[in-house]
JSON list of C-alpha atoms in Angstrom, two decimals:
[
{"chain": "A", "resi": 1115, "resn": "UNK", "atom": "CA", "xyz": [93.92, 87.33, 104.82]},
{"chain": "A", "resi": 1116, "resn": "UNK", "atom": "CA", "xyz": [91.06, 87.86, 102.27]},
{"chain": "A", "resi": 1117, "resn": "UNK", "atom": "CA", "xyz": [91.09, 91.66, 103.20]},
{"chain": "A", "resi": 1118, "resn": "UNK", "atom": "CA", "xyz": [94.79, 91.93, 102.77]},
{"chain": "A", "resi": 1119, "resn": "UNK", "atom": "CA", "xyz": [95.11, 90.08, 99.36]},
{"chain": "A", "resi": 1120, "resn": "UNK", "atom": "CA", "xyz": [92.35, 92.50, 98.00]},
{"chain": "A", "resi": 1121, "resn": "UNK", "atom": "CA", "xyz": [94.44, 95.73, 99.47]},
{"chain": "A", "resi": 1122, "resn": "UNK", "atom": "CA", "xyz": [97.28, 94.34, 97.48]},
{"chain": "A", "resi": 1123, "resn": "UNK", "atom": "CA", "xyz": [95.43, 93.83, 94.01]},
{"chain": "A", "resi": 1124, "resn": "UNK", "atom": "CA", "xyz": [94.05, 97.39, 94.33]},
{"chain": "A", "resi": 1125, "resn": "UNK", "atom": "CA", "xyz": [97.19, 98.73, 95.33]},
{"chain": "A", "resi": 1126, "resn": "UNK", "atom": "CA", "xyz": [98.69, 96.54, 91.86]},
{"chain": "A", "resi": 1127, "resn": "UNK", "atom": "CA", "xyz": [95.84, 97.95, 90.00]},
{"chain": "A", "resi": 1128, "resn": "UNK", "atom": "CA", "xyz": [96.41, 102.24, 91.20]},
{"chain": "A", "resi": 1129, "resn": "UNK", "atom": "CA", "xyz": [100.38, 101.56, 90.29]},
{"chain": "A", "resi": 1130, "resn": "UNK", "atom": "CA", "xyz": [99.47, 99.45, 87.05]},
{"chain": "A", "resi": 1131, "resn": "UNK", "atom": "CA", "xyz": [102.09, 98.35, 84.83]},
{"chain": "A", "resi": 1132, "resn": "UNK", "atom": "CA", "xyz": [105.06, 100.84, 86.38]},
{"chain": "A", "resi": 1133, "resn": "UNK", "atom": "CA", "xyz": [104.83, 98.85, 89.02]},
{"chain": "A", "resi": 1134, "resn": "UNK", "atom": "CA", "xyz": [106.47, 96.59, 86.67]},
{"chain": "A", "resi": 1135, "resn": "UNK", "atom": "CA", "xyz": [109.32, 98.74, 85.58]},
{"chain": "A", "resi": 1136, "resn": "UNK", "atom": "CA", "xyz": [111.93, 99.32, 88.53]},
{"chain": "A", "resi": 1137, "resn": "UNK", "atom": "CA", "xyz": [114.30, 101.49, 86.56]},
{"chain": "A", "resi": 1138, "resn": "UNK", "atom": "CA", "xyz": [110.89, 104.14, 86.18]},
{"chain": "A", "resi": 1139, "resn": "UNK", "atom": "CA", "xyz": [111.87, 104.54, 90.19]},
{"chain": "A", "resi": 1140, "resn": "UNK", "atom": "CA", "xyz": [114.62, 103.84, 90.98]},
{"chain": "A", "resi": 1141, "resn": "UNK", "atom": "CA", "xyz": [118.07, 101.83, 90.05]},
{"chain": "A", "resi": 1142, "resn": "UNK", "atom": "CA", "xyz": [118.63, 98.53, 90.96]},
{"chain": "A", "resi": 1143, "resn": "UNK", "atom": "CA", "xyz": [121.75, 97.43, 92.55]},
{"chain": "A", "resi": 1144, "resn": "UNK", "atom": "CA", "xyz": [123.08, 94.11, 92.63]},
{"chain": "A", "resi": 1145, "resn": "UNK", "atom": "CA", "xyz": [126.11, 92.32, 93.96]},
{"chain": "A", "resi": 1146, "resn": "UNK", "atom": "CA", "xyz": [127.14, 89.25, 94.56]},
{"chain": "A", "resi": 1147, "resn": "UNK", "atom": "CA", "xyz": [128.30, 88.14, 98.12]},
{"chain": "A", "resi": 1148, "resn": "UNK", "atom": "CA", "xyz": [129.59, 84.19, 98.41]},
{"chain": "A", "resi": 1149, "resn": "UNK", "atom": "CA", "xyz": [126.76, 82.05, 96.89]},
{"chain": "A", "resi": 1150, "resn": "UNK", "atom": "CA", "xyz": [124.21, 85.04, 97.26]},
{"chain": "A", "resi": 1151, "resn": "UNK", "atom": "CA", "xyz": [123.41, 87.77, 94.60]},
{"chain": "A", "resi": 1152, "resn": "UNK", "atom": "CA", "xyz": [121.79, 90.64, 96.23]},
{"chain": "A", "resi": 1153, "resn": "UNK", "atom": "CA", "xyz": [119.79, 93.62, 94.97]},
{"chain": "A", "resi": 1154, "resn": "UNK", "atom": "CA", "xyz": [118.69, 96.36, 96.26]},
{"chain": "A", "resi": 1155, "resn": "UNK", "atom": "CA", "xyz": [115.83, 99.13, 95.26]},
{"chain": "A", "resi": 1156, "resn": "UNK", "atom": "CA", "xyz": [114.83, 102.25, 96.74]},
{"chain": "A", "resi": 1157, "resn": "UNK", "atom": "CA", "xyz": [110.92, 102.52, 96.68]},
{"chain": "A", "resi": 1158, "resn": "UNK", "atom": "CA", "xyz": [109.41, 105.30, 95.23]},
{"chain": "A", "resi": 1159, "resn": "UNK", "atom": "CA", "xyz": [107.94, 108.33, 97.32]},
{"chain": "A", "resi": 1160, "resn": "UNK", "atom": "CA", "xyz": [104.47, 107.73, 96.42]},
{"chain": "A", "resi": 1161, "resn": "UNK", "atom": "CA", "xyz": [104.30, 104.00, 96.58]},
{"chain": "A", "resi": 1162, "resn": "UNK", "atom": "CA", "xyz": [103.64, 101.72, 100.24]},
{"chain": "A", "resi": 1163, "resn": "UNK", "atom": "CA", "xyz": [106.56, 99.55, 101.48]},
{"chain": "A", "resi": 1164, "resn": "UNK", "atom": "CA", "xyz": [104.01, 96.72, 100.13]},
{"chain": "A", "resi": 1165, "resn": "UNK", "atom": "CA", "xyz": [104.20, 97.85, 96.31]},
{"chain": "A", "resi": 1166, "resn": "UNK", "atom": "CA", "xyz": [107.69, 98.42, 97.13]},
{"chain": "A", "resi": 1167, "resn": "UNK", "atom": "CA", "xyz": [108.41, 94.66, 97.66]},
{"chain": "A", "resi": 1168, "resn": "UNK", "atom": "CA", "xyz": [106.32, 93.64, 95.19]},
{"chain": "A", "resi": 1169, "resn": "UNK", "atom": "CA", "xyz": [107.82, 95.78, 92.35]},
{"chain": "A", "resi": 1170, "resn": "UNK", "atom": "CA", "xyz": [111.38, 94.98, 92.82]},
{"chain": "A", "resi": 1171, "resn": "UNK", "atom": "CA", "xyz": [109.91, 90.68, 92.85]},
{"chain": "A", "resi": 1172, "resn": "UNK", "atom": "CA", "xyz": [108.34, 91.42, 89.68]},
{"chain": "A", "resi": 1173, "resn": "UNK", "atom": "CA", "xyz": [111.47, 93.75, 88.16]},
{"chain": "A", "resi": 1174, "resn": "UNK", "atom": "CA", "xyz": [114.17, 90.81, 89.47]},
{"chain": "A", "resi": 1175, "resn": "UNK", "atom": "CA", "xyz": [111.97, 87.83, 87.78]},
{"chain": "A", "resi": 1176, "resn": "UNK", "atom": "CA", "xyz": [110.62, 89.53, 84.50]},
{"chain": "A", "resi": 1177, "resn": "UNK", "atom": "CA", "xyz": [107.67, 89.02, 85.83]},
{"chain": "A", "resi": 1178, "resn": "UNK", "atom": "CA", "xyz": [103.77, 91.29, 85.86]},
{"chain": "A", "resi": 1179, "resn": "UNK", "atom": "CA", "xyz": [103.11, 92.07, 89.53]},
{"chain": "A", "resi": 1180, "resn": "UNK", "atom": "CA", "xyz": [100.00, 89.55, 89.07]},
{"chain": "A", "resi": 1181, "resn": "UNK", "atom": "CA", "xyz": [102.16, 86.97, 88.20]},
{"chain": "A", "resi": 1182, "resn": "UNK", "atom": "CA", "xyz": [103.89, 86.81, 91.75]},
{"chain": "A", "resi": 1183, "resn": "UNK", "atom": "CA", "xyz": [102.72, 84.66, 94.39]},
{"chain": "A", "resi": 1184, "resn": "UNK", "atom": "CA", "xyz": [100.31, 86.35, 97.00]},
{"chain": "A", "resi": 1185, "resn": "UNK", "atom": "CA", "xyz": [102.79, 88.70, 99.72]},
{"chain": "A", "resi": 1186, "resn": "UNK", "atom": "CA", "xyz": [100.36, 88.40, 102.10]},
{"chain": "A", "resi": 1187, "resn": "UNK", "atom": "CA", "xyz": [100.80, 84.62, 102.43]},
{"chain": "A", "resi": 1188, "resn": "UNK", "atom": "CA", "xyz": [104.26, 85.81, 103.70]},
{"chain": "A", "resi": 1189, "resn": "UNK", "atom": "CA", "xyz": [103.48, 88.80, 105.59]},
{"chain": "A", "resi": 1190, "resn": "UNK", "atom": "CA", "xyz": [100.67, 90.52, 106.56]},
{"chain": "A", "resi": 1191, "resn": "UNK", "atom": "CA", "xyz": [100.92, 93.69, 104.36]},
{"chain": "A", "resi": 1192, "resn": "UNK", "atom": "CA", "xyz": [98.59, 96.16, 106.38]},
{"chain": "A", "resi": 1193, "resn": "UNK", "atom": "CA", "xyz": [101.88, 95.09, 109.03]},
{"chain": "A", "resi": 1194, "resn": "UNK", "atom": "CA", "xyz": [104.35, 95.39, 107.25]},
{"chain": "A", "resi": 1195, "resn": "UNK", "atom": "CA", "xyz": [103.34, 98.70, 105.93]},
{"chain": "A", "resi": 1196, "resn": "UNK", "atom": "CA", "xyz": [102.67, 100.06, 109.23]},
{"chain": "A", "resi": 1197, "resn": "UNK", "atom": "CA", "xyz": [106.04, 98.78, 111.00]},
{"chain": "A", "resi": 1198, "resn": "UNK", "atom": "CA", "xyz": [107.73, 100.11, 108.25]},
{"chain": "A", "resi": 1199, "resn": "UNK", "atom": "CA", "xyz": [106.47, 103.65, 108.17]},
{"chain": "A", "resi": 1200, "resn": "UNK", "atom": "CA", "xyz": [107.33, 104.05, 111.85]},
{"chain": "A", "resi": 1201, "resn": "UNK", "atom": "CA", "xyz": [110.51, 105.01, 111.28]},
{"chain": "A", "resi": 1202, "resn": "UNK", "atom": "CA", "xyz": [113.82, 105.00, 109.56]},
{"chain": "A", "resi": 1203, "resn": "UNK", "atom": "CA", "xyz": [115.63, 102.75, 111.80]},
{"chain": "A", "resi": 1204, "resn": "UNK", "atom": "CA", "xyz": [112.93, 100.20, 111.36]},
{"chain": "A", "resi": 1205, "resn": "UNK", "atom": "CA", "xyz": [113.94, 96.70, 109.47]},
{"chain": "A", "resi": 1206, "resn": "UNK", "atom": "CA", "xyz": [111.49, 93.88, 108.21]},
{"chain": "A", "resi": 1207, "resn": "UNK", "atom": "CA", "xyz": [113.11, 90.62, 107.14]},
{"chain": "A", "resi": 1208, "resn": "UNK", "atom": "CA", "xyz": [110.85, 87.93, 105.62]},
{"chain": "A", "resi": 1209, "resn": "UNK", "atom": "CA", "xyz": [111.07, 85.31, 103.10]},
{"chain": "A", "resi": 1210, "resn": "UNK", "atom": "CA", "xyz": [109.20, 85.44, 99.94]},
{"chain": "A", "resi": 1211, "resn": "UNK", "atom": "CA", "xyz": [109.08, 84.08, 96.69]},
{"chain": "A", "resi": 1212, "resn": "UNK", "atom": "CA", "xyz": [112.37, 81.69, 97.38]},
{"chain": "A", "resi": 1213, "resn": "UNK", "atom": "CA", "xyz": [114.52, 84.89, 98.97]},
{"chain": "A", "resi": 1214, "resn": "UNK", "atom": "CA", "xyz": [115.25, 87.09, 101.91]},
{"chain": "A", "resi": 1215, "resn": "UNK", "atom": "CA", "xyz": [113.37, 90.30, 101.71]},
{"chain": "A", "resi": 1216, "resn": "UNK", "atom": "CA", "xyz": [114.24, 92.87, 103.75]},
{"chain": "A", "resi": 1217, "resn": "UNK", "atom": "CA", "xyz": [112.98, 96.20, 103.96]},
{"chain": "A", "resi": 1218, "resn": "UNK", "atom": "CA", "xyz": [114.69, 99.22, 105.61]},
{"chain": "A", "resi": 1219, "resn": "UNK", "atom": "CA", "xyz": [112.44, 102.23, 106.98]},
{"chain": "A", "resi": 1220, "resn": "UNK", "atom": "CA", "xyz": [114.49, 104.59, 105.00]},
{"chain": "A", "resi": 1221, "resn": "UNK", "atom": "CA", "xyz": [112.71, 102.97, 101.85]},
{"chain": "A", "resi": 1222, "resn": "UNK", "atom": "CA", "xyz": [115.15, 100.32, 100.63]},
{"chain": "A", "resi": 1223, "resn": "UNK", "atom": "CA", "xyz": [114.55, 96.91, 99.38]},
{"chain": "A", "resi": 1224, "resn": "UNK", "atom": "CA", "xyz": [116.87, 94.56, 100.00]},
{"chain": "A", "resi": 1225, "resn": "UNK", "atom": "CA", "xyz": [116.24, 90.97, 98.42]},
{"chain": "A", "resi": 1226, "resn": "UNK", "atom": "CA", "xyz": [119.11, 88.20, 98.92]},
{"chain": "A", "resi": 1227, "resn": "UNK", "atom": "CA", "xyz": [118.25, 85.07, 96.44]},
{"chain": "A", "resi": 1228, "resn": "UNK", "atom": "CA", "xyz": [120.52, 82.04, 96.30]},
{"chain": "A", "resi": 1229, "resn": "UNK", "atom": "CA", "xyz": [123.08, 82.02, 93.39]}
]
C-alpha cells in the first residue's frame, strides 16, 4: 500500500499541474443517462491508466490531483496499470471517490457519478 501511494505522488509530481487540466488532453464528454451523469476522457499517450483516472477525478471536481483521496485505497494502481495495458479489450470497473470508474484498454475513462 505504502509503495503504491508513493508511485502515485511521483507519478502526480512528473505530470504536475496538467494533470489538472483535462481539456490539455483530451475532451471531456458528458451525458446524462436516468439519474446518472456520465463522462468520459481519453487518457493521454504518455500518461499510465493510473494518472489517467486520477486526472479526469481532479478535472470533474475542480479539484488539484493532491486534493483527491488516495486511488490506491480503491485499487491497487501497479494492478490496475498492468491489467489495463494488456490489451484493448481489457475493462476495469471500480468505485472511487463516490462513482463508478471504469477504464477501457483502448485508453478511455469512463466515470458514472449519481445525479
Amino acid at each position: 500500500m505504502v509503495a503504491e501511494q508513493l508511485f502515485l505522488i511521483v507519478s502526480l509530481r512528473r505530470v504536475g499541474s496538467e494533470i489538472h487540466q483535462a481539456d490539455q488532453y483530451s475532451e471531456e464528454t458528458m451525458t446524462t443517462n436516468g439519474n446518472e451523469r456520465i463522462h468520459r476522457f481519453d487518457s493521454a499517450a504518455d500518461e499510465t491508466p493510473t494518472e489517467a483516472v486520477i486526472r479526469g477525478h481532479a478535472s470533474l471536481r475542480d479539484k488539484r490531483p493532491i486534493d483527491l483521496s488516495p486511488l490506491a485505497d480503491a485499487i491497487p494502481c501497479n494492478a490496475l496499470n498492468a491489467l489495463v495495458n494488456t490489451g484493448d479489450k481489457v475493462t476495469v470497473t471500480f468505485t472511487y471517490e463516490g462513482t463508478q470508474t471504469t477504464v477501457h484498454g483502448d485508453g478511455e475513462i469512463v466515470i458514472q457519478e449519481p445525479a
